[in-house]
């Protein structure tokens, strides 16, 4: 398993330099951003989704996404650095 993680890390280091939060194992939290400038005009053209243990987050949770992404407005609201997994 460690050898596989190292191979994944090597590929990611080329594609995404810097730290990243990809880990092997069951997904606990999966987050998506969907680009649709008409449907999501109020949030910079982005829709947000979140699944924790396979269950979708509620509207109140998703309303907290865009305010954080405003800091990345100059990069189309997309963070380019990956966060470390806890």
Tab-separated table of N, CA, C and O in Angstrom:
chain	number	residue	atom	x	y	z
A	1	UNK	N	0.825	-1.187	0.000
A	1	UNK	CA	0.000	0.000	0.000
A	1	UNK	C	0.874	1.258	0.000
A	1	UNK	O	0.570	2.203	-0.686
A	2	UNK	N	1.978	1.244	0.748
A	2	UNK	CA	2.864	2.404	0.788
A	2	UNK	C	3.507	2.655	-0.567
A	2	UNK	O	3.680	3.788	-0.977
A	3	UNK	N	3.848	1.575	-1.283
A	3	UNK	CA	4.459	1.728	-2.605
A	3	UNK	C	3.478	2.395	-3.566
A	3	UNK	O	3.856	3.269	-4.351
A	4	UNK	N	2.216	2.008	-3.489
A	4	UNK	CA	1.198	2.622	-4.337
A	4	UNK	C	1.030	4.096	-3.983
A	4	UNK	O	0.963	4.950	-4.876
A	5	UNK	N	0.987	4.418	-2.699
A	5	UNK	CA	0.862	5.815	-2.284
A	5	UNK	C	2.053	6.625	-2.792
A	5	UNK	O	1.891	7.743	-3.261
A	6	UNK	N	3.253	6.054	-2.754
A	6	UNK	CA	4.432	6.763	-3.241
A	6	UNK	C	4.336	7.020	-4.737
A	6	UNK	O	4.677	8.100	-5.217
A	7	UNK	N	3.844	6.033	-5.502
A	7	UNK	CA	3.680	6.222	-6.949
A	7	UNK	C	2.662	7.324	-7.227
A	7	UNK	O	2.863	8.155	-8.115
A	8	UNK	N	1.570	7.334	-6.481
A	8	UNK	CA	0.564	8.384	-6.647
A	8	UNK	C	1.167	9.738	-6.307
A	8	UNK	O	0.992	10.715	-7.042
A	9	UNK	N	1.905	9.812	-5.206
A	9	UNK	CA	2.546	11.070	-4.814
A	9	UNK	C	3.501	11.562	-5.894
A	9	UNK	O	3.561	12.751	-6.180
A	10	UNK	N	4.266	10.641	-6.502
A	10	UNK	CA	5.202	11.030	-7.552
A	10	UNK	C	4.470	11.635	-8.744
A	10	UNK	O	4.908	12.637	-9.309
A	11	UNK	N	3.372	11.041	-9.135
A	11	UNK	CA	2.579	11.573	-10.250
A	11	UNK	C	1.999	12.929	-9.866
A	11	UNK	O	2.053	13.888	-10.639
A	12	UNK	N	1.452	13.032	-8.676
A	12	UNK	CA	0.842	14.288	-8.236
A	12	UNK	C	1.866	15.400	-8.131
A	12	UNK	O	1.566	16.556	-8.435
A	13	UNK	N	3.090	15.071	-7.701
A	13	UNK	CA	4.124	16.094	-7.585
A	13	UNK	C	4.441	16.726	-8.934
A	13	UNK	O	4.767	17.904	-9.019
A	14	UNK	N	4.321	15.951	-9.997
A	14	UNK	CA	4.557	16.483	-11.338
A	14	UNK	C	3.357	17.309	-11.795
A	14	UNK	O	3.496	18.413	-12.308
A	15	UNK	N	2.169	16.780	-11.582
A	15	UNK	CA	0.952	17.445	-12.046
A	15	UNK	C	0.547	18.618	-11.165
A	15	UNK	O	0.054	19.621	-11.654
A	16	UNK	N	0.712	18.456	-9.860
A	16	UNK	CA	0.276	19.459	-8.893
A	16	UNK	C	1.389	19.704	-7.882
A	16	UNK	O	1.374	19.131	-6.801
A	17	UNK	N	2.363	20.537	-8.204
A	17	UNK	CA	3.472	20.763	-7.271
A	17	UNK	C	2.966	21.290	-5.925
A	17	UNK	O	1.977	22.015	-5.876
A	18	UNK	N	3.632	20.920	-4.872
A	18	UNK	CA	3.251	21.375	-3.538
A	18	UNK	C	2.511	20.288	-2.785
A	18	UNK	O	2.420	19.148	-3.228
A	19	UNK	N	1.979	20.642	-1.629
A	19	UNK	CA	1.275	19.659	-0.815
A	19	UNK	C	-0.092	19.375	-1.416
A	19	UNK	O	-0.690	20.225	-2.058
A	20	UNK	N	-0.575	18.173	-1.212
A	20	UNK	CA	-1.891	17.802	-1.710
A	20	UNK	C	-2.581	16.899	-0.708
A	20	UNK	O	-1.967	16.339	0.179
A	21	UNK	N	-3.894	16.778	-0.855
A	21	UNK	CA	-4.685	16.072	0.146
A	21	UNK	C	-5.259	14.759	-0.368
A	21	UNK	O	-6.312	14.335	0.068
A	22	UNK	N	-4.581	14.116	-1.298
A	22	UNK	CA	-5.051	12.835	-1.794
A	22	UNK	C	-4.521	11.734	-0.895
A	22	UNK	O	-3.334	11.643	-0.655
A	23	UNK	N	-5.413	10.893	-0.410
A	23	UNK	CA	-5.008	9.776	0.432
A	23	UNK	C	-5.748	8.528	-0.023
A	23	UNK	O	-6.854	8.600	-0.554
A	24	UNK	N	-5.114	7.384	0.171
A	24	UNK	CA	-5.745	6.118	-0.177
A	24	UNK	C	-6.657	5.704	0.963
A	24	UNK	O	-6.305	5.795	2.129
A	25	UNK	N	-7.841	5.236	0.628
A	25	UNK	CA	-8.785	4.771	1.624
A	25	UNK	C	-10.195	5.123	1.206
A	25	UNK	O	-10.431	5.681	0.132
A	26	UNK	N	-11.127	4.790	2.042
A	26	UNK	CA	-12.522	5.093	1.756
A	26	UNK	C	-12.754	6.596	1.816
A	26	UNK	O	-12.245	7.259	2.711
A	27	UNK	N	-13.520	7.134	0.868
A	27	UNK	CA	-13.788	8.576	0.919
A	27	UNK	C	-14.669	8.918	2.116
A	27	UNK	O	-15.691	8.278	2.345
A	28	UNK	N	-14.239	9.874	2.882
A	28	UNK	CA	-15.004	10.338	4.031
A	28	UNK	C	-15.728	11.620	3.657
A	28	UNK	O	-16.896	11.793	3.951
A	29	UNK	N	-15.016	12.504	2.961
A	29	UNK	CA	-15.605	13.773	2.536
A	29	UNK	C	-15.153	14.052	1.109
A	29	UNK	O	-13.963	14.060	0.824
A	30	UNK	N	-16.127	14.259	0.221
A	30	UNK	CA	-15.846	14.560	-1.171
A	30	UNK	C	-16.534	15.878	-1.493
A	30	UNK	O	-17.709	16.064	-1.171
A	31	UNK	N	-15.787	16.788	-2.115
A	31	UNK	CA	-16.335	18.103	-2.456
A	31	UNK	C	-16.157	18.351	-3.946
A	31	UNK	O	-15.148	17.962	-4.526
A	32	UNK	N	-17.172	18.987	-4.542
A	32	UNK	CA	-17.145	19.284	-5.968
A	32	UNK	C	-17.464	20.747	-6.204
A	32	UNK	O	-18.211	21.357	-5.444
A	33	UNK	N	-16.928	21.254	-7.301
A	33	UNK	CA	-17.339	22.548	-7.836
A	33	UNK	C	-17.746	22.285	-9.280
A	33	UNK	O	-17.049	21.581	-10.006
A	34	UNK	N	-18.885	22.847	-9.680
A	34	UNK	CA	-19.398	22.670	-11.036
A	34	UNK	C	-19.520	24.045	-11.672
A	34	UNK	O	-20.150	24.941	-11.103
A	35	UNK	N	-18.916	24.214	-12.851
A	35	UNK	CA	-18.940	25.508	-13.541
A	35	UNK	C	-20.162	25.587	-14.455
A	35	UNK	O	-20.363	24.747	-15.316
A	36	UNK	N	-21.002	26.586	-14.215
A	36	UNK	CA	-22.153	26.895	-15.071
A	36	UNK	C	-22.471	28.363	-14.820
A	36	UNK	O	-23.148	28.708	-13.852
A	37	UNK	N	-21.965	29.218	-15.696
A	37	UNK	CA	-22.047	30.662	-15.458
A	37	UNK	C	-23.475	31.192	-15.423
A	37	UNK	O	-23.733	32.207	-14.776
A	38	UNK	N	-24.407	30.525	-16.062
A	38	UNK	CA	-25.807	30.980	-16.033
A	38	UNK	C	-26.528	30.471	-14.784
A	38	UNK	O	-27.169	31.236	-14.084
A	39	UNK	N	-26.412	29.189	-14.530
A	39	UNK	CA	-27.125	28.585	-13.395
A	39	UNK	C	-26.616	29.100	-12.050
A	39	UNK	O	-27.383	29.276	-11.110
A	40	UNK	N	-25.300	29.342	-11.963
A	40	UNK	CA	-24.695	29.744	-10.696
A	40	UNK	C	-24.100	31.152	-10.771
A	40	UNK	O	-23.057	31.432	-10.190
A	41	UNK	N	-24.776	32.055	-11.467
A	41	UNK	CA	-24.265	33.418	-11.655
A	41	UNK	C	-24.002	34.131	-10.322
A	41	UNK	O	-23.048	34.889	-10.199
A	42	UNK	N	-24.826	33.860	-9.328
A	42	UNK	CA	-24.695	34.548	-8.037
A	42	UNK	C	-23.439	34.131	-7.262
A	42	UNK	O	-23.027	34.838	-6.343
A	43	UNK	N	-22.839	33.012	-7.649
A	43	UNK	CA	-21.637	32.536	-6.952
A	43	UNK	C	-20.468	32.404	-7.926
A	43	UNK	O	-19.741	31.402	-7.930
A	44	UNK	N	-20.291	33.432	-8.730
A	44	UNK	CA	-19.142	33.468	-9.628
A	44	UNK	C	-19.177	32.416	-10.725
A	44	UNK	O	-18.160	32.110	-11.328
A	45	UNK	N	-20.344	31.838	-10.977
A	45	UNK	CA	-20.475	30.802	-11.996
A	45	UNK	C	-20.209	29.401	-11.493
A	45	UNK	O	-20.169	28.453	-12.270
A	46	UNK	N	-20.055	29.258	-10.187
A	46	UNK	CA	-19.743	27.950	-9.603
A	46	UNK	C	-20.862	27.441	-8.697
A	46	UNK	O	-21.393	28.173	-7.876
A	47	UNK	N	-21.182	26.160	-8.834
A	47	UNK	CA	-22.067	25.465	-7.908
A	47	UNK	C	-21.205	24.575	-7.028
A	47	UNK	O	-20.158	24.092	-7.463
A	48	UNK	N	-21.625	24.360	-5.817
A	48	UNK	CA	-20.831	23.597	-4.855
A	48	UNK	C	-21.609	22.388	-4.360
A	48	UNK	O	-22.822	22.445	-4.168
A	49	UNK	N	-20.903	21.284	-4.138
A	49	UNK	CA	-21.514	20.074	-3.587
A	49	UNK	C	-20.544	19.455	-2.595
A	49	UNK	O	-19.327	19.601	-2.720
A	50	UNK	N	-21.097	18.775	-1.616
A	50	UNK	CA	-20.308	18.173	-0.559
A	50	UNK	C	-21.003	16.880	-0.129
A	50	UNK	O	-22.231	16.860	0.047
A	51	UNK	N	-20.237	15.817	-0.004
A	51	UNK	CA	-20.767	14.541	0.463
A	51	UNK	C	-19.897	14.070	1.619
A	51	UNK	O	-18.675	13.983	1.486
A	52	UNK	N	-20.513	13.773	2.748
A	52	UNK	CA	-19.800	13.241	3.902
A	52	UNK	C	-20.349	11.854	4.191
A	52	UNK	O	-21.558	11.690	4.378
A	53	UNK	N	-19.452	10.875	4.169
A	53	UNK	CA	-19.852	9.469	4.327
A	53	UNK	C	-20.961	9.089	3.348
A	53	UNK	O	-21.896	8.374	3.692
A	54	UNK	N	-20.878	9.620	2.127
A	54	UNK	CA	-21.832	9.290	1.069
A	54	UNK	C	-23.136	10.053	1.106
A	54	UNK	O	-23.985	9.869	0.244
A	55	UNK	N	-23.307	10.936	2.089
A	55	UNK	CA	-24.558	11.693	2.212
A	55	UNK	C	-24.322	13.145	1.803
A	55	UNK	O	-23.357	13.767	2.247
A	56	UNK	N	-25.213	13.691	0.953
A	56	UNK	CA	-25.013	15.075	0.504
A	56	UNK	C	-25.205	16.081	1.630
A	56	UNK	O	-26.035	15.892	2.514
A	57	UNK	N	-24.393	17.144	1.567
A	57	UNK	CA	-24.549	18.236	2.521
A	57	UNK	C	-25.824	19.014	2.220
A	57	UNK	O	-26.371	18.938	1.116
A	58	UNK	N	-26.290	19.760	3.173
A	58	UNK	CA	-27.526	20.519	2.983
A	58	UNK	C	-27.242	21.905	2.404
A	58	UNK	O	-26.090	22.319	2.258
A	59	UNK	N	-28.291	22.612	2.069
A	59	UNK	CA	-28.170	23.931	1.447
A	59	UNK	C	-27.403	24.901	2.352
A	59	UNK	O	-26.590	25.687	1.869
A	60	UNK	N	-27.639	24.847	3.639
A	60	UNK	CA	-26.956	25.753	4.574
A	60	UNK	C	-25.442	25.553	4.511
A	60	UNK	O	-24.679	26.521	4.528
A	61	UNK	N	-24.999	24.303	4.408
A	61	UNK	CA	-23.567	24.028	4.288
A	61	UNK	C	-23.024	24.601	2.984
A	61	UNK	O	-21.986	25.258	2.970
A	62	UNK	N	-23.728	24.388	1.890
A	62	UNK	CA	-23.257	24.846	0.581
A	62	UNK	C	-23.213	26.369	0.494
A	62	UNK	O	-22.402	26.919	-0.256
A	63	UNK	N	-24.037	27.039	1.253
A	63	UNK	CA	-24.017	28.505	1.249
A	63	UNK	C	-22.764	29.064	1.924
A	63	UNK	O	-22.458	30.235	1.779
A	64	UNK	N	-22.030	28.217	2.636
A	64	UNK	CA	-20.782	28.667	3.262
A	64	UNK	C	-19.585	28.533	2.327
A	64	UNK	O	-18.499	29.029	2.625
A	65	UNK	N	-19.752	27.866	1.199
A	65	UNK	CA	-18.619	27.603	0.287
A	65	UNK	C	-18.137	28.865	-0.421
A	65	UNK	O	-16.944	29.188	-0.373
A	66	UNK	N	-19.032	29.558	-1.101
A	66	UNK	CA	-18.611	30.678	-1.938
A	66	UNK	C	-17.899	31.783	-1.161
A	66	UNK	O	-16.885	32.302	-1.648
A	67	UNK	N	-18.349	32.166	0.035
A	67	UNK	CA	-17.622	33.222	0.748
A	67	UNK	C	-16.138	32.906	0.947
A	67	UNK	O	-15.300	33.806	0.883
A	68	UNK	N	-15.794	31.657	1.138
A	68	UNK	CA	-14.380	31.290	1.271
A	68	UNK	C	-13.649	31.413	-0.062
A	68	UNK	O	-12.475	31.766	-0.101
A	69	UNK	N	-14.332	31.104	-1.144
A	69	UNK	CA	-13.706	31.130	-2.468
A	69	UNK	C	-13.509	32.534	-3.014
A	69	UNK	O	-12.755	32.720	-3.975
A	70	UNK	N	-14.142	33.531	-2.421
A	70	UNK	CA	-13.972	34.914	-2.869
A	70	UNK	C	-12.494	35.319	-2.812
A	70	UNK	O	-12.015	36.074	-3.662
A	71	UNK	N	-11.764	34.787	-1.862
A	71	UNK	CA	-10.331	35.101	-1.746
A	71	UNK	C	-9.551	34.661	-2.984
A	71	UNK	O	-8.475	35.182	-3.257
A	72	UNK	N	-10.096	33.720	-3.753
A	72	UNK	CA	-9.434	33.225	-4.963
A	72	UNK	C	-10.087	33.775	-6.228
A	72	UNK	O	-9.999	33.160	-7.289
A	73	UNK	N	-10.715	34.927	-6.124
A	73	UNK	CA	-11.427	35.502	-7.273
A	73	UNK	C	-10.521	35.658	-8.487
A	73	UNK	O	-10.940	35.401	-9.610
A	74	UNK	N	-9.273	36.051	-8.278
A	74	UNK	CA	-8.353	36.255	-9.405
A	74	UNK	C	-7.945	34.945	-10.085
A	74	UNK	O	-7.313	34.963	-11.131
A	75	UNK	N	-8.325	33.808	-9.499
A	75	UNK	CA	-8.071	32.491	-10.105
A	75	UNK	C	-9.400	31.786	-10.390
A	75	UNK	O	-9.501	30.564	-10.273
A	76	UNK	N	-10.420	32.580	-10.771
A	76	UNK	CA	-11.762	32.061	-11.062
A	76	UNK	C	-12.349	31.316	-9.866
A	76	UNK	O	-13.046	30.318	-10.013
A	77	UNK	N	-12.041	31.795	-8.672
A	77	UNK	CA	-12.583	31.264	-7.413
A	77	UNK	C	-12.092	29.846	-7.093
A	77	UNK	O	-12.667	29.159	-6.260
A	78	UNK	N	-11.022	29.401	-7.742
A	78	UNK	CA	-10.491	28.052	-7.529
A	78	UNK	C	-9.183	28.162	-6.748
A	78	UNK	O	-8.285	28.894	-7.134
A	79	UNK	N	-9.089	27.421	-5.659
A	79	UNK	CA	-7.847	27.376	-4.894
A	79	UNK	C	-6.865	26.485	-5.641
A	79	UNK	O	-7.214	25.401	-6.098
A	80	UNK	N	-5.647	26.916	-5.772
A	80	UNK	CA	-4.668	26.139	-6.507
A	80	UNK	C	-3.770	25.318	-5.599
A	80	UNK	O	-3.038	24.471	-6.062
A	81	UNK	N	-3.831	25.557	-4.304
A	81	UNK	CA	-3.037	24.789	-3.352
A	81	UNK	C	-3.930	23.778	-2.650
A	81	UNK	O	-5.023	24.118	-2.213
A	82	UNK	N	-3.457	22.566	-2.532
A	82	UNK	CA	-4.227	21.531	-1.867
A	82	UNK	C	-3.946	21.544	-0.366
A	82	UNK	O	-2.819	21.757	0.046
A	83	UNK	N	-4.979	21.311	0.412
A	83	UNK	CA	-4.842	21.296	1.868
A	83	UNK	C	-4.357	19.925	2.323
A	83	UNK	O	-4.667	18.906	1.703
A	84	UNK	N	-3.605	19.893	3.393
A	84	UNK	CA	-3.161	18.622	3.967
A	84	UNK	C	-4.343	17.917	4.609
A	84	UNK	O	-5.196	18.538	5.232
A	85	UNK	N	-4.411	16.626	4.428
A	85	UNK	CA	-5.450	15.830	5.082
A	85	UNK	C	-5.079	15.670	6.552
A	85	UNK	O	-3.902	15.526	6.878
A	86	UNK	N	-6.081	15.724	7.444
A	86	UNK	CA	-5.758	15.597	8.871
A	86	UNK	C	-5.250	14.204	9.225
A	86	UNK	O	-5.419	13.271	8.589
